[in-house]
């Protein structure tokens, strides 16, 4: 009987350990966010969201003030509509602006919010119009290489013109 009792306790301890590891894995991957604070939802439209994902942070001055609730594609404007769930304890003016930023050089993307100067604050259902899309690293590299190729072509054309004179 004593052996059976200790087996139950060891089994419960192992089960709690496994559940704790699963919880930490989900929390670190941003797949689980336990938030019991009241929120309000606002929407913003971006030309390009890059690698932004649902549950990504919304930060102001480095502090998490909300989360990305959902992302949809608007097939009439060909833009992405991003729904943000903002904590009610943080009030932002209606003319605040949003940027999609990256944590580090190749890290996760998040939304940065800069407060505006309006007297009215955002409320549930509002739409933010001042947005700046994500900087896509591949596009920057392509622009750099294309600019270099174009510049290189102009340099060789100049040297060829000088050689024929």
Steps between C-alpha positions, in 0.01 A plus 500: 500500500789739583659432157170586327468830690851617408440406135195730496700788647787452254253483212330825612839671536604394148164613358533843663854530361387413146211750521740769622735435206212514249380827656850653478544386140167652395568820691849547353372435146231767552229241432343541842426830664312501824362847545209571728501877452221685320580595142363703211546420133630736233580433134785620280571451130852427372639465147742227611508323837815297428520212750256644755297225667189488718583531872797726419560777750387860466759713678535862597834617643598133529201410717245245376166684486305253287509207258422436133160333510467407134619572148278495191549591134273767355441396138361842402796711613756216473631583845518317831253587776653444844276481808672608821384414849616789722494496881250753636743633760703652213321784321643626171388804299300439182777639280762252625718334238600135458818345361591138447840450662741210548658379823870495414634443152303185415264472799124489533294788372276711719298819470635820651248770586595865532256724682353793312377834634122469460273583793283193426624153591456177304193295584361162402450469123718795393723484193855635498600652167859607563698179441845409373549158343767247585848536359558177310868400505479325161368820337784706650759252376339498156501880482864509609606240243291659223650841581850351495437325168358819350793703633748238375342509153529880490867484608589248230310704239700809599830313478405360157411847375838630617680215323344579161604866499 
